[in-house]
PDB file of C-alpha atoms in Angstrom:
ATOM      1  CA  MET D   1       0.455   6.543  11.411  1.00 78.00           C
ATOM      2  CA  LYS D   2       1.511   2.936  10.840  1.00 89.00           C
ATOM      3  CA  GLY D   3      -1.028   0.121  11.022  1.00 95.00           C
ATOM      4  CA  ILE D   4      -4.703   0.014  10.076  1.00 97.00           C
ATOM      5  CA  LYS D   5      -7.480   2.253  11.364  1.00 97.00           C
ATOM      6  CA  PHE D   6     -11.267   2.223  10.956  1.00 97.00           C
ATOM      7  CA  GLU D   7     -13.070   5.475  11.765  1.00 97.00           C
ATOM      8  CA  LYS D   8     -16.859   5.141  12.142  1.00 97.00           C
ATOM      9  CA  VAL D   9     -17.103   2.715   9.228  1.00 97.00           C
ATOM     10  CA  SER D  10     -20.503   1.436   8.106  1.00 97.00           C
ATOM     11  CA  LYS D  11     -21.547  -0.755   5.197  1.00 96.00           C
ATOM     12  CA  HIS D  12     -25.125  -0.837   3.927  1.00 95.00           C
ATOM     13  CA  TYR D  13     -26.801  -3.039   1.321  1.00 90.00           C
ATOM     14  CA  GLN D  14     -30.134  -2.482  -0.351  1.00 87.00           C
ATOM     15  CA  GLU D  15     -32.393  -5.537  -0.462  1.00 81.00           C
ATOM     16  CA  GLY D  16     -35.487  -4.489  -2.327  1.00 81.00           C
ATOM     17  CA  ASP D  17     -37.187  -1.801  -0.244  1.00 83.00           C
ATOM     18  CA  ARG D  18     -35.130  -2.685   2.821  1.00 87.00           C
ATOM     19  CA  LYS D  19     -31.698  -1.375   3.749  1.00 87.00           C
ATOM     20  CA  PHE D  20     -29.492  -3.951   5.454  1.00 89.00           C
ATOM     21  CA  THR D  21     -26.570  -2.777   7.606  1.00 93.00           C
ATOM     22  CA  ALA D  22     -23.649  -5.241   7.602  1.00 94.00           C
ATOM     23  CA  LEU D  23     -21.296  -2.946   9.549  1.00 95.00           C
ATOM     24  CA  ASN D  24     -22.491  -0.257  11.927  1.00 96.00           C
ATOM     25  CA  ASN D  25     -20.219   2.616  12.948  1.00 96.00           C
ATOM     26  CA  VAL D  26     -17.120   0.460  13.494  1.00 97.00           C
ATOM     27  CA  SER D  27     -13.960   2.061  14.881  1.00 97.00           C
ATOM     28  CA  ILE D  28     -10.773   0.135  15.590  1.00 97.00           C
ATOM     29  CA  SER D  29      -7.041   0.760  15.391  1.00 96.00           C
ATOM     30  CA  VAL D  30      -4.400  -1.964  15.123  1.00 96.00           C
ATOM     31  CA  GLN D  31      -0.777  -0.916  15.523  1.00 95.00           C
ATOM     32  CA  PRO D  32       2.406  -2.642  14.324  1.00 95.00           C
ATOM     33  CA  GLY D  33       3.184  -5.586  16.608  1.00 94.00           C
ATOM     34  CA  GLU D  34      -0.471  -6.026  17.675  1.00 94.00           C
ATOM     35  CA  PHE D  35      -2.323  -9.302  17.088  1.00 94.00           C
ATOM     36  CA  VAL D  36      -6.076  -8.735  17.357  1.00 95.00           C
ATOM     37  CA  ALA D  37      -8.903 -11.280  17.188  1.00 94.00           C
ATOM     38  CA  VAL D  38     -12.476 -10.640  16.064  1.00 95.00           C
ATOM     39  CA  ILE D  39     -15.076 -13.196  17.109  1.00 93.00           C
ATOM     40  CA  GLY D  40     -18.814 -13.406  16.508  1.00 90.00           C
ATOM     41  CA  PRO D  41     -21.568 -15.595  15.070  1.00 88.00           C
ATOM     42  CA  SER D  42     -22.074 -16.232  11.369  1.00 86.00           C
ATOM     43  CA  GLY D  43     -23.739 -13.272   9.688  1.00 87.00           C
ATOM     44  CA  SER D  44     -22.517 -10.794  12.297  1.00 91.00           C
ATOM     45  CA  GLY D  45     -20.446  -8.751   9.841  1.00 92.00           C
ATOM     46  CA  LYS D  46     -16.987 -10.304  10.281  1.00 93.00           C
ATOM     47  CA  SER D  47     -16.502 -11.102   6.597  1.00 91.00           C
ATOM     48  CA  THR D  48     -17.604  -7.620   5.555  1.00 94.00           C
ATOM     49  CA  PHE D  49     -15.219  -6.135   8.108  1.00 97.00           C
ATOM     50  CA  LEU D  50     -12.295  -8.193   6.803  1.00 95.00           C
ATOM     51  CA  SER D  51     -13.128  -7.404   3.160  1.00 95.00           C
ATOM     52  CA  ILE D  52     -13.073  -3.677   3.905  1.00 96.00           C
ATOM     53  CA  ALA D  53      -9.834  -4.033   5.897  1.00 97.00           C
ATOM     54  CA  GLY D  54      -8.304  -5.812   2.908  1.00 95.00           C
ATOM     55  CA  ALA D  55      -9.304  -3.040   0.484  1.00 95.00           C
ATOM     56  CA  LEU D  56     -11.596  -5.467  -1.336  1.00 94.00           C
ATOM     57  CA  LEU D  57     -14.798  -3.613  -0.456  1.00 94.00           C
ATOM     58  CA  GLN D  58     -15.570   0.080  -0.079  1.00 94.00           C
ATOM     59  CA  PRO D  59     -17.441   1.259   3.026  1.00 95.00           C
ATOM     60  CA  SER D  60     -20.705   3.170   2.688  1.00 95.00           C
ATOM     61  CA  GLU D  61     -19.652   5.603   5.401  1.00 96.00           C
ATOM     62  CA  GLY D  62     -16.546   6.345   7.416  1.00 97.00           C
ATOM     63  CA  ASN D  63     -12.866   6.077   6.602  1.00 96.00           C
ATOM     64  CA  VAL D  64     -10.203   3.358   6.539  1.00 97.00           C
ATOM     65  CA  THR D  65      -6.513   4.225   6.575  1.00 96.00           C
ATOM     66  CA  ILE D  66      -3.511   1.952   6.109  1.00 96.00           C
ATOM     67  CA  ASN D  67      -0.180   3.414   7.150  1.00 94.00           C
ATOM     68  CA  GLY D  68      -1.785   6.844   7.157  1.00 92.00           C
ATOM     69  CA  THR D  69      -3.188   6.576   3.614  1.00 93.00           C
ATOM     70  CA  SER D  70      -6.956   6.852   3.231  1.00 95.00           C
ATOM     71  CA  LEU D  71      -8.305   4.072   1.033  1.00 95.00           C
ATOM     72  CA  ALA D  72     -11.142   6.335  -0.092  1.00 92.00           C
ATOM     73  CA  ASN D  73      -8.667   8.450  -2.065  1.00 85.00           C
ATOM     74  CA  LEU D  74      -7.180   5.580  -4.062  1.00 94.00           C
ATOM     75  CA  LYS D  75      -8.075   4.537  -7.596  1.00 94.00           C
ATOM     76  CA  PRO D  76      -8.639   0.829  -8.437  1.00 93.00           C
ATOM     77  CA  LYS D  77      -5.074   0.331  -9.702  1.00 93.00           C
ATOM     78  CA  GLU D  78      -3.693   2.006  -6.583  1.00 95.00           C
ATOM     79  CA  LEU D  79      -5.852  -0.224  -4.382  1.00 94.00           C
ATOM     80  CA  ALA D  80      -4.592  -3.316  -6.211  1.00 93.00           C
ATOM     81  CA  LYS D  81      -0.993  -2.173  -5.706  1.00 92.00           C
ATOM     82  CA  LEU D  82      -1.650  -1.535  -2.006  1.00 94.00           C
ATOM     83  CA  ARG D  83      -3.177  -5.009  -1.555  1.00 93.00           C
ATOM     84  CA  LEU D  84      -0.171  -6.639  -3.205  1.00 91.00           C
ATOM     85  CA  GLU D  85       2.479  -4.666  -1.342  1.00 92.00           C
ATOM     86  CA  GLN D  86       1.006  -3.830   2.058  1.00 94.00           C
ATOM     87  CA  ILE D  87      -1.548  -6.544   2.917  1.00 95.00           C
ATOM     88  CA  GLY D  88      -0.987 -10.258   3.424  1.00 93.00           C
ATOM     89  CA  PHE D  89      -4.013 -12.585   3.400  1.00 93.00           C
ATOM     90  CA  ILE D  90      -4.300 -15.952   5.166  1.00 91.00           C
ATOM     91  CA  LEU D  91      -7.558 -17.741   4.340  1.00 85.00           C
ATOM     92  CA  GLN D  92      -9.584 -20.617   5.829  1.00 79.00           C
ATOM     93  CA  THR D  93      -7.996 -23.037   3.410  1.00 78.00           C
ATOM     94  CA  SER D  94      -4.408 -22.565   2.317  1.00 80.00           C
ATOM     95  CA  ASN D  95      -5.409 -21.936  -1.339  1.00 88.00           C
ATOM     96  CA  LEU D  96      -2.068 -23.214  -2.589  1.00 93.00           C
ATOM     97  CA  VAL D  97      -1.479 -23.675  -6.311  1.00 93.00           C
ATOM     98  CA  PRO D  98      -1.477 -27.496  -6.784  1.00 94.00           C
ATOM     99  CA  TYR D  99       1.247 -27.592  -9.461  1.00 96.00           C
ATOM    100  CA  LEU D 100       3.735 -25.332  -7.634  1.00 96.00           C
ATOM    101  CA  THR D 101       6.312 -26.478  -5.090  1.00 97.00           C
ATOM    102  CA  VAL D 102       6.355 -25.001  -1.598  1.00 97.00           C
ATOM    103  CA  LEU D 103       9.167 -22.629  -2.581  1.00 97.00           C
ATOM    104  CA  ASP D 104       7.417 -21.558  -5.783  1.00 96.00           C
ATOM    105  CA  GLN D 105       4.201 -20.789  -3.839  1.00 95.00           C
ATOM    106  CA  LEU D 106       6.133 -17.862  -2.347  1.00 95.00           C
ATOM    107  CA  LEU D 107       8.116 -16.878  -5.424  1.00 96.00           C
ATOM    108  CA  VAL D 108       4.963 -16.533  -7.542  1.00 93.00           C
ATOM    109  CA  VAL D 109       3.980 -13.621  -5.270  1.00 91.00           C
ATOM    110  CA  LYS D 110       7.167 -11.820  -6.300  1.00 90.00           C
ATOM    111  CA  LYS D 111       6.538 -12.759  -9.929  1.00 88.00           C
ATOM    112  CA  MET D 112       3.335 -10.701  -9.751  1.00 84.00           C
ATOM    113  CA  LYS D 113       5.483  -7.606  -9.160  1.00 78.00           C
ATOM    114  CA  GLY D 114       8.091  -8.389 -11.824  1.00 81.00           C
ATOM    115  CA  SER D 115      11.188 -10.568 -12.018  1.00 85.00           C
ATOM    116  CA  ILE D 116      12.421 -12.865  -9.241  1.00 92.00           C
ATOM    117  CA  THR D 117      15.841 -12.063  -7.796  1.00 93.00           C
ATOM    118  CA  GLU D 118      18.318 -14.193  -5.858  1.00 94.00           C
ATOM    119  CA  GLU D 119      17.440 -12.078  -2.819  1.00 95.00           C
ATOM    120  CA  ASP D 120      13.781 -13.055  -3.277  1.00 95.00           C
ATOM    121  CA  LYS D 121      14.757 -16.742  -3.292  1.00 95.00           C
ATOM    122  CA  ARG D 122      16.869 -16.298  -0.169  1.00 96.00           C
ATOM    123  CA  PHE D 123      14.043 -14.499   1.637  1.00 95.00           C
ATOM    124  CA  ALA D 124      11.510 -17.164   0.626  1.00 96.00           C
ATOM    125  CA  LYS D 125      13.755 -19.920   1.986  1.00 96.00           C
ATOM    126  CA  GLU D 126      14.260 -17.916   5.197  1.00 94.00           C
ATOM    127  CA  LEU D 127      10.502 -17.566   5.705  1.00 93.00           C
ATOM    128  CA  LEU D 128       9.881 -21.253   5.048  1.00 95.00           C
ATOM    129  CA  THR D 129      12.618 -22.225   7.468  1.00 94.00           C
ATOM    130  CA  GLU D 130      11.045 -19.973  10.119  1.00 89.00           C
ATOM    131  CA  VAL D 131       7.718 -21.802   9.799  1.00 90.00           C
ATOM    132  CA  GLY D 132       9.398 -25.202   9.969  1.00 91.00           C
ATOM    133  CA  LEU D 133       9.336 -26.077   6.278  1.00 94.00           C
ATOM    134  CA  GLY D 134      13.007 -25.702   5.401  1.00 94.00           C
ATOM    135  CA  ASP D 135      13.129 -29.365   4.375  1.00 95.00           C
ATOM    136  CA  LYS D 136       9.919 -29.208   2.285  1.00 96.00           C
ATOM    137  CA  LEU D 137      10.936 -26.666  -0.366  1.00 97.00           C
ATOM    138  CA  LYS D 138      10.467 -29.035  -3.301  1.00 96.00           C
ATOM    139  CA  LYS D 139       7.285 -30.682  -2.045  1.00 97.00           C
ATOM    140  CA  TYR D 140       3.883 -30.131  -3.684  1.00 97.00           C
ATOM    141  CA  PRO D 141       0.676 -29.302  -1.745  1.00 95.00           C
ATOM    142  CA  ASP D 142      -0.663 -32.859  -1.997  1.00 95.00           C
ATOM    143  CA  GLN D 143       2.511 -34.075  -0.284  1.00 97.00           C
ATOM    144  CA  LEU D 144       1.927 -31.854   2.760  1.00 95.00           C
ATOM    145  CA  SER D 145      -0.244 -32.204   5.853  1.00 92.00           C
ATOM    146  CA  GLY D 146      -2.998 -29.681   6.538  1.00 89.00           C
ATOM    147  CA  GLY D 147      -0.811 -27.908   9.067  1.00 90.00           C
ATOM    148  CA  GLU D 148       2.108 -27.756   6.628  1.00 93.00           C
ATOM    149  CA  ARG D 149      -0.108 -26.286   3.923  1.00 93.00           C
ATOM    150  CA  GLN D 150      -1.296 -23.587   6.298  1.00 91.00           C
ATOM    151  CA  ARG D 151       2.310 -22.866   7.348  1.00 91.00           C
ATOM    152  CA  THR D 152       3.112 -22.393   3.676  1.00 94.00           C
ATOM    153  CA  ALA D 153       0.207 -19.958   3.399  1.00 93.00           C
ATOM    154  CA  ILE D 154       1.534 -17.978   6.373  1.00 92.00           C
ATOM    155  CA  ALA D 155       4.979 -17.717   4.793  1.00 93.00           C
ATOM    156  CA  ARG D 156       3.398 -16.708   1.478  1.00 94.00           C
ATOM    157  CA  ALA D 157       1.441 -13.920   3.194  1.00 93.00           C
ATOM    158  CA  LEU D 158       4.740 -12.506   4.468  1.00 92.00           C
ATOM    159  CA  MET D 159       6.615 -12.774   1.163  1.00 93.00           C
ATOM    160  CA  ASN D 160       6.109  -9.138   0.117  1.00 91.00           C
ATOM    161  CA  ASP D 161       6.882  -8.006   3.684  1.00 91.00           C
ATOM    162  CA  PRO D 162       3.429  -6.379   4.092  1.00 94.00           C
ATOM    163  CA  ASP D 163       2.618  -4.201   7.083  1.00 95.00           C
ATOM    164  CA  ILE D 164      -0.887  -5.658   7.560  1.00 96.00           C
ATOM    165  CA  ILE D 165      -1.815  -9.347   7.953  1.00 95.00           C
ATOM    166  CA  LEU D 166      -5.470 -10.415   7.717  1.00 96.00           C
ATOM    167  CA  ALA D 167      -6.344 -13.983   8.700  1.00 93.00           C
ATOM    168  CA  ASP D 168      -9.810 -15.382   7.988  1.00 92.00           C
ATOM    169  CA  GLU D 169     -10.457 -18.495  10.110  1.00 89.00           C
ATOM    170  CA  PRO D 170      -6.871 -19.730   9.506  1.00 88.00           C
ATOM    171  CA  THR D 171      -7.373 -22.877  11.616  1.00 85.00           C
ATOM    172  CA  ALA D 172     -10.833 -23.899  10.374  1.00 81.00           C
ATOM    173  CA  SER D 173      -9.586 -27.059   8.634  1.00 77.00           C
ATOM    174  CA  LEU D 174      -7.140 -28.153  11.368  1.00 80.00           C
ATOM    175  CA  ASP D 175      -7.412 -30.343  14.452  1.00 82.00           C
ATOM    176  CA  THR D 176      -6.999 -28.745  17.886  1.00 82.00           C
ATOM    177  CA  GLN D 177      -3.268 -29.377  18.288  1.00 84.00           C
ATOM    178  CA  ARG D 178      -2.424 -28.111  14.780  1.00 84.00           C
ATOM    179  CA  ALA D 179      -4.672 -25.098  15.325  1.00 85.00           C
ATOM    180  CA  PHE D 180      -2.768 -24.111  18.462  1.00 87.00           C
ATOM    181  CA  GLU D 181       0.549 -24.547  16.648  1.00 87.00           C
ATOM    182  CA  ILE D 182      -0.532 -22.363  13.726  1.00 86.00           C
ATOM    183  CA  VAL D 183      -1.884 -19.504  15.863  1.00 89.00           C
ATOM    184  CA  GLU D 184       1.138 -19.585  18.157  1.00 89.00           C
ATOM    185  CA  LEU D 185       3.329 -19.431  15.067  1.00 87.00           C
ATOM    186  CA  LEU D 186       1.279 -16.515  13.750  1.00 87.00           C
ATOM    187  CA  SER D 187       1.491 -14.637  17.038  1.00 90.00           C
ATOM    188  CA  THR D 188       5.230 -15.005  17.563  1.00 89.00           C
ATOM    189  CA  GLY D 189       6.136 -14.527  13.895  1.00 86.00           C
ATOM    190  CA  LEU D 190       4.028 -11.430  13.348  1.00 88.00           C
ATOM    191  CA  LYS D 191       5.239  -9.791  16.538  1.00 89.00           C
ATOM    192  CA  ALA D 192       8.866 -10.524  15.640  1.00 90.00           C
ATOM    193  CA  ARG D 193       8.305  -8.845  12.270  1.00 91.00           C
ATOM    194  CA  ASN D 194       6.267  -5.996  13.788  1.00 94.00           C
ATOM    195  CA  LYS D 195       3.123  -6.586  11.716  1.00 94.00           C
ATOM    196  CA  ALA D 196      -0.362  -5.296  12.498  1.00 96.00           C
ATOM    197  CA  ALA D 197      -2.552  -8.412  12.386  1.00 95.00           C
ATOM    198  CA  ILE D 198      -6.277  -9.140  12.570  1.00 96.00           C
ATOM    199  CA  MET D 199      -7.630 -12.684  12.867  1.00 95.00           C
ATOM    200  CA  VAL D 200     -11.311 -13.554  12.453  1.00 93.00           C
ATOM    201  CA  THR D 201     -12.077 -16.802  14.258  1.00 89.00           C
ATOM    202  CA  HIS D 202     -14.863 -18.883  15.776  1.00 83.00           C
ATOM    203  CA  ASP D 203     -12.426 -20.764  18.020  1.00 82.00           C
ATOM    204  CA  GLU D 204     -12.260 -19.017  21.387  1.00 82.00           C
ATOM    205  CA  ARG D 205      -9.533 -21.412  22.595  1.00 80.00           C
ATOM    206  CA  LEU D 206      -7.101 -19.490  20.394  1.00 85.00           C
ATOM    207  CA  LEU D 207      -7.724 -16.106  21.986  1.00 90.00           C
ATOM    208  CA  LYS D 208      -4.950 -16.485  24.545  1.00 89.00           C
ATOM    209  CA  TYR D 209      -2.451 -15.817  21.761  1.00 90.00           C
ATOM    210  CA  CYS D 210      -3.997 -12.421  20.937  1.00 92.00           C
ATOM    211  CA  ASP D 211      -3.364  -8.986  22.435  1.00 93.00           C
ATOM    212  CA  LYS D 212      -6.954  -7.813  22.124  1.00 93.00           C
ATOM    213  CA  VAL D 213     -10.235  -9.569  21.455  1.00 94.00           C
ATOM    214  CA  TYR D 214     -13.238  -7.869  19.846  1.00 95.00           C
ATOM    215  CA  GLN D 215     -16.737  -9.237  19.388  1.00 94.00           C
ATOM    216  CA  MET D 216     -18.847  -8.510  16.326  1.00 94.00           C
ATOM    217  CA  ILE D 217     -22.629  -8.704  16.783  1.00 93.00           C
ATOM    218  CA  ASP D 218     -25.147  -7.342  14.263  1.00 93.00           C
ATOM    219  CA  GLY D 219     -22.444  -5.264  12.591  1.00 94.00           C
ATOM    220  CA  GLU D 220     -21.240  -3.605  15.796  1.00 95.00           C
ATOM    221  CA  LEU D 221     -17.729  -4.137  17.174  1.00 95.00           C
ATOM    222  CA  LYS D 222     -17.005  -4.189  20.893  1.00 94.00           C
ATOM    223  CA  LEU D 223     -13.744  -4.692  22.785  1.00 93.00           C
ATOM    224  CA  LEU D 224     -14.079  -7.600  25.210  1.00 86.00           C
ATOM    225  CA  GLU D 225     -11.783  -6.610  28.051  1.00 60.00           C
ATOM    226  CA  GLU D 226     -13.170  -9.393  30.237  1.00 45.00           C
ATOM    227  CA  VAL D 227     -12.017 -11.961  27.643  1.00 45.00           C
ATOM    228  CA  GLN D 228      -8.601 -10.359  27.591  1.00 47.00           C
ATOM    229  CA  SER D 229      -8.172 -10.729  31.327  1.00 42.00           C
ATOM    230  CA  ALA D 230      -9.641 -14.234  31.359  1.00 43.00           C
ATOM    231  CA  VAL D 231      -7.176 -15.661  28.842  1.00 46.00           C
ATOM    232  CA  ARG D 232      -4.010 -14.085  30.229  1.00 47.00           C
TER     233      ARG D 232
END
């Protein structure tokens, strides 16, 4: 099965004599072409959820599969390979390398897998043109606006053509207008490329761009159908 699936996933931490549950029996499935939002207050478990989805953290219970492969069966090197090839991350801040040009921000992702080909360069330019940065290829991060830096980060997340995109508060550092532009770009771009995408956000104004909205409270995930109908 393509996409990402959580099956009764829990994550527990031991704090002295007390066991703290960050995720509690979470089940969710996101298919290719779906753009899903997860909202909730700070400390509700969103970061833990995203870390497990990104194969950065192992669950205490339950199972996570990506494209039908159970993450529980993979060794550390296999997990690292899966993260590089099948998961694209978009973070709160763009996390661009200050001494690399916009084009090289994408090409360095390919460099991590080996040599850079002419096809890689063509694809990088295609992605940057799609996000409106075709005329910024030789610019450095400090020459870009906040919105342009985040557009670069979106293109970089797609550089290895991953099946799963995970966005952690991708508009946190942007004003309202730029935030709408970035999430609209995410929604249309990911659907066009048939990616399964999950966005964690505090900004409920952005939910109209998503197919489904879930709420995380005290480690439990609930589908908010009423939010779905309200924003459509």
